[in-house]
PDB file of C-alpha atoms in Angstrom:
ATOM      1  CA  MET A   1       0.000   0.000   0.000  1.00 65.00           C
ATOM      2  CA  LYS A   2       1.310   3.466  -0.928  1.00 87.00           C
ATOM      3  CA  LYS A   3       2.485   5.511   2.078  1.00 93.00           C
ATOM      4  CA  ILE A   4       1.542   9.211   2.110  1.00 96.00           C
ATOM      5  CA  LEU A   5       2.405  11.764   4.761  1.00 97.00           C
ATOM      6  CA  ILE A   6      -0.367  14.175   5.696  1.00 97.00           C
ATOM      7  CA  ALA A   7       1.567  17.352   6.476  1.00 96.00           C
ATOM      8  CA  THR A   8      -0.461  19.002   9.207  1.00 92.00           C
ATOM      9  CA  THR A   9       0.000  19.526  12.926  1.00 88.00           C
ATOM     10  CA  ASN A  10      -3.777  19.919  13.303  1.00 89.00           C
ATOM     11  CA  SER A  11      -5.144  16.567  14.501  1.00 91.00           C
ATOM     12  CA  HIS A  12      -8.717  17.446  13.467  1.00 93.00           C
ATOM     13  CA  LYS A  13      -7.575  18.270   9.933  1.00 91.00           C
ATOM     14  CA  TYR A  14      -5.599  15.009   9.811  1.00 94.00           C
ATOM     15  CA  ASP A  15      -8.698  13.049  10.888  1.00 94.00           C
ATOM     16  CA  GLU A  16     -10.804  14.760   8.199  1.00 93.00           C
ATOM     17  CA  ILE A  17      -8.293  13.851   5.494  1.00 93.00           C
ATOM     18  CA  VAL A  18      -8.146  10.229   6.693  1.00 93.00           C
ATOM     19  CA  LYS A  19     -11.961  10.043   6.437  1.00 94.00           C
ATOM     20  CA  ILE A  20     -11.837  11.342   2.867  1.00 91.00           C
ATOM     21  CA  PHE A  21      -9.248   8.783   1.726  1.00 89.00           C
ATOM     22  CA  GLY A  22     -10.505   5.865   3.797  1.00 84.00           C
ATOM     23  CA  ASP A  23      -8.235   2.836   3.681  1.00 86.00           C
ATOM     24  CA  GLU A  24      -7.055   3.284   0.084  1.00 87.00           C
ATOM     25  CA  PHE A  25      -3.620   4.475   1.249  1.00 92.00           C
ATOM     26  CA  ASP A  26      -1.341   4.101   4.248  1.00 94.00           C
ATOM     27  CA  LEU A  27      -1.698   7.647   5.582  1.00 96.00           C
ATOM     28  CA  MET A  28       0.861   8.832   8.092  1.00 96.00           C
ATOM     29  CA  SER A  29       0.927  11.816  10.400  1.00 94.00           C
ATOM     30  CA  LEU A  30       3.850  14.038  11.289  1.00 93.00           C
ATOM     31  CA  LYS A  31       3.880  12.304  14.695  1.00 91.00           C
ATOM     32  CA  GLU A  32       5.315   9.261  12.919  1.00 92.00           C
ATOM     33  CA  PHE A  33       8.378  11.340  12.006  1.00 90.00           C
ATOM     34  CA  PRO A  34       9.823  12.487  15.344  1.00 86.00           C
ATOM     35  CA  GLY A  35      12.898  13.897  13.623  1.00 83.00           C
ATOM     36  CA  ILE A  36      10.722  16.490  11.876  1.00 85.00           C
ATOM     37  CA  ILE A  37      10.146  19.108  14.527  1.00 77.00           C
ATOM     38  CA  ASP A  38      10.160  22.365  12.607  1.00 82.00           C
ATOM     39  CA  GLU A  39       7.302  23.631  10.501  1.00 85.00           C
ATOM     40  CA  PRO A  40       8.310  25.464   7.341  1.00 92.00           C
ATOM     41  CA  HIS A  41       7.820  29.187   7.032  1.00 89.00           C
ATOM     42  CA  GLU A  42       5.022  30.156   4.672  1.00 90.00           C
ATOM     43  CA  PRO A  43       6.746  32.906   2.694  1.00 93.00           C
ATOM     44  CA  PHE A  44       4.320  33.220  -0.213  1.00 96.00           C
ATOM     45  CA  GLU A  45       1.330  35.488  -0.837  1.00 96.00           C
ATOM     46  CA  THR A  46      -0.944  32.736  -2.160  1.00 97.00           C
ATOM     47  CA  PHE A  47      -2.421  29.681  -0.499  1.00 98.00           C
ATOM     48  CA  ILE A  48      -1.408  27.355  -3.338  1.00 98.00           C
ATOM     49  CA  GLU A  49       2.233  28.461  -3.251  1.00 98.00           C
ATOM     50  CA  ASN A  50       2.389  27.970   0.529  1.00 97.00           C
ATOM     51  CA  ALA A  51       0.779  24.522   0.241  1.00 97.00           C
ATOM     52  CA  ALA A  52       3.290  23.489  -2.443  1.00 98.00           C
ATOM     53  CA  HIS A  53       6.163  24.839  -0.359  1.00 97.00           C
ATOM     54  CA  LYS A  54       5.019  22.790   2.672  1.00 97.00           C
ATOM     55  CA  ALA A  55       4.566  19.619   0.602  1.00 97.00           C
ATOM     56  CA  MET A  56       8.045  19.850  -0.886  1.00 97.00           C
ATOM     57  CA  TYR A  57       9.610  20.752   2.480  1.00 96.00           C
ATOM     58  CA  TYR A  58       8.139  17.719   4.257  1.00 96.00           C
ATOM     59  CA  ALA A  59       8.768  15.374   1.314  1.00 96.00           C
ATOM     60  CA  LYS A  60      12.449  16.290   1.360  1.00 94.00           C
ATOM     61  CA  LEU A  61      12.674  15.485   5.083  1.00 94.00           C
ATOM     62  CA  ALA A  62      10.509  12.351   5.121  1.00 95.00           C
ATOM     63  CA  ASN A  63      11.336  11.015   1.644  1.00 94.00           C
ATOM     64  CA  VAL A  64       7.729   9.941   1.065  1.00 96.00           C
ATOM     65  CA  PRO A  65       4.847  11.457  -0.917  1.00 97.00           C
ATOM     66  CA  VAL A  66       3.100  14.278   0.930  1.00 97.00           C
ATOM     67  CA  ILE A  67      -0.313  15.924   0.978  1.00 97.00           C
ATOM     68  CA  SER A  68      -0.392  19.447   2.369  1.00 96.00           C
ATOM     69  CA  GLU A  69      -2.837  22.304   2.347  1.00 95.00           C
ATOM     70  CA  ASP A  70      -3.187  25.951   3.139  1.00 95.00           C
ATOM     71  CA  ALA A  71      -6.479  27.702   3.667  1.00 96.00           C
ATOM     72  CA  GLY A  72      -7.937  30.945   4.831  1.00 97.00           C
ATOM     73  CA  PHE A  73     -10.610  33.588   4.695  1.00 97.00           C
ATOM     74  CA  CYS A  74     -10.419  36.623   2.393  1.00 98.00           C
ATOM     75  CA  VAL A  75     -12.530  39.787   2.566  1.00 98.00           C
ATOM     76  CA  GLU A  76     -12.586  41.662  -0.741  1.00 97.00           C
ATOM     77  CA  ALA A  77     -13.131  45.178   0.675  1.00 97.00           C
ATOM     78  CA  LEU A  78     -10.115  44.696   2.933  1.00 97.00           C
ATOM     79  CA  GLY A  79      -7.757  43.753   0.094  1.00 97.00           C
ATOM     80  CA  ASN A  80      -8.435  40.044   0.725  1.00 97.00           C
ATOM     81  CA  PHE A  81      -7.319  40.385   4.346  1.00 98.00           C
ATOM     82  CA  PRO A  82      -6.658  38.272   6.362  1.00 98.00           C
ATOM     83  CA  GLY A  83      -5.827  35.905   3.493  1.00 98.00           C
ATOM     84  CA  VAL A  84      -2.701  33.813   4.019  1.00 97.00           C
ATOM     85  CA  TYR A  85      -2.485  35.381   7.495  1.00 96.00           C
ATOM     86  CA  SER A  86      -5.883  33.989   8.587  1.00 96.00           C
ATOM     87  CA  LYS A  87      -4.514  31.660  11.271  1.00 93.00           C
ATOM     88  CA  ARG A  88      -2.310  34.396  12.715  1.00 95.00           C
ATOM     89  CA  PHE A  89      -5.232  36.843  12.670  1.00 98.00           C
ATOM     90  CA  ILE A  90      -7.480  34.373  14.512  1.00 97.00           C
ATOM     91  CA  ASP A  91      -4.745  33.616  17.070  1.00 96.00           C
ATOM     92  CA  GLU A  92      -4.055  37.320  17.663  1.00 97.00           C
ATOM     93  CA  SER A  93      -7.810  37.983  17.969  1.00 98.00           C
ATOM     94  CA  GLY A  94      -8.126  35.366  20.697  1.00 97.00           C
ATOM     95  CA  SER A  95     -10.782  33.246  18.971  1.00 97.00           C
ATOM     96  CA  LEU A  96     -12.589  32.724  15.699  1.00 95.00           C
ATOM     97  CA  GLU A  97     -15.603  34.590  17.054  1.00 96.00           C
ATOM     98  CA  ASN A  98     -13.461  37.595  18.015  1.00 97.00           C
ATOM     99  CA  ALA A  99     -11.790  37.566  14.605  1.00 97.00           C
ATOM    100  CA  PHE A 100     -15.165  37.778  12.850  1.00 95.00           C
ATOM    101  CA  SER A 101     -16.299  40.550  15.209  1.00 96.00           C
ATOM    102  CA  ILE A 102     -13.180  42.526  14.286  1.00 96.00           C
ATOM    103  CA  LEU A 103     -13.826  41.958  10.571  1.00 96.00           C
ATOM    104  CA  GLU A 104     -17.438  43.107  10.979  1.00 96.00           C
ATOM    105  CA  GLN A 105     -16.228  46.290  12.688  1.00 96.00           C
ATOM    106  CA  ARG A 106     -13.693  46.981   9.943  1.00 96.00           C
ATOM    107  CA  LEU A 107     -16.408  46.503   7.305  1.00 96.00           C
ATOM    108  CA  GLN A 108     -18.924  48.926   8.848  1.00 95.00           C
ATOM    109  CA  ASN A 109     -18.245  51.662   6.280  1.00 95.00           C
ATOM    110  CA  PHE A 110     -18.082  49.345   3.253  1.00 96.00           C
ATOM    111  CA  LYS A 111     -21.003  48.331   1.050  1.00 96.00           C
ATOM    112  CA  ASN A 112     -19.069  45.404  -0.414  1.00 96.00           C
ATOM    113  CA  LYS A 113     -19.000  42.690   2.227  1.00 96.00           C
ATOM    114  CA  SER A 114     -18.089  39.915  -0.221  1.00 97.00           C
ATOM    115  CA  ALA A 115     -15.684  37.298   1.044  1.00 98.00           C
ATOM    116  CA  PHE A 116     -14.402  33.866   0.163  1.00 98.00           C
ATOM    117  CA  PHE A 117     -12.751  30.908   1.821  1.00 98.00           C
ATOM    118  CA  ASN A 118      -9.829  29.445  -0.110  1.00 98.00           C
ATOM    119  CA  CYS A 119      -8.555  25.916   0.422  1.00 97.00           C
ATOM    120  CA  SER A 120      -5.538  24.845  -1.578  1.00 98.00           C
ATOM    121  CA  ALA A 121      -4.286  21.268  -1.488  1.00 97.00           C
ATOM    122  CA  VAL A 122      -1.105  19.816  -2.937  1.00 98.00           C
ATOM    123  CA  PHE A 123       0.245  16.316  -3.467  1.00 98.00           C
ATOM    124  CA  TYR A 124       3.970  15.961  -4.006  1.00 98.00           C
ATOM    125  CA  ASP A 125       5.808  12.710  -4.747  1.00 97.00           C
ATOM    126  CA  PRO A 126       9.570  13.291  -4.434  1.00 96.00           C
ATOM    127  CA  MET A 127      10.447   9.980  -6.095  1.00 95.00           C
ATOM    128  CA  ASN A 128       8.808  11.051  -9.365  1.00 95.00           C
ATOM    129  CA  ASP A 129       9.010  14.822  -8.880  1.00 96.00           C
ATOM    130  CA  CYS A 130       5.241  14.881  -9.352  1.00 97.00           C
ATOM    131  CA  LEU A 131       3.413  17.960  -8.065  1.00 98.00           C
ATOM    132  CA  LEU A 132      -0.405  18.060  -8.236  1.00 98.00           C
ATOM    133  CA  LYS A 133      -2.313  21.159  -7.116  1.00 98.00           C
ATOM    134  CA  SER A 134      -5.956  21.910  -6.463  1.00 98.00           C
ATOM    135  CA  GLU A 135      -7.660  25.039  -5.235  1.00 98.00           C
ATOM    136  CA  GLY A 136     -11.256  25.528  -4.125  1.00 98.00           C
ATOM    137  CA  LEU A 137     -13.217  28.651  -3.226  1.00 98.00           C
ATOM    138  CA  VAL A 138     -16.444  29.128  -1.331  1.00 98.00           C
ATOM    139  CA  THR A 139     -17.929  32.592  -1.753  1.00 98.00           C
ATOM    140  CA  GLY A 140     -20.215  34.521   0.532  1.00 97.00           C
ATOM    141  CA  VAL A 141     -20.613  37.727   2.527  1.00 95.00           C
ATOM    142  CA  VAL A 142     -19.687  38.897   6.004  1.00 91.00           C
ATOM    143  CA  ARG A 143     -22.836  39.839   7.930  1.00 83.00           C
TER     144      ARG A 143
END
């Protein structure tokens, strides 16, 4: 069975991915690689570039195929803020609820309250130098 590393430190996200794939693959978590202790920086301005960067980083260290993702919330009137900084914004806000309250306050003087959630996923197989990318958007408004 093909081994694939799921490159996330979020146990809930790992569990969701395992449910999607079922028992078709031998999915491994980062916990199975105790020598990998550092998370890569996410230096890019797009979710897909950060996801690809993470996949290639972990594949180089683990020498197995990797699935990684990057996701976040973007508000059009705020220049797509918080975007790739969504997790940091939520952490600095204290909670998801506080983060949305802050966004609502910042949007008070804007008519355009359009927003979208971006989830970018990447598969990278270092043995074949195969990089597959997928990006999904869910659109809506901040109320």
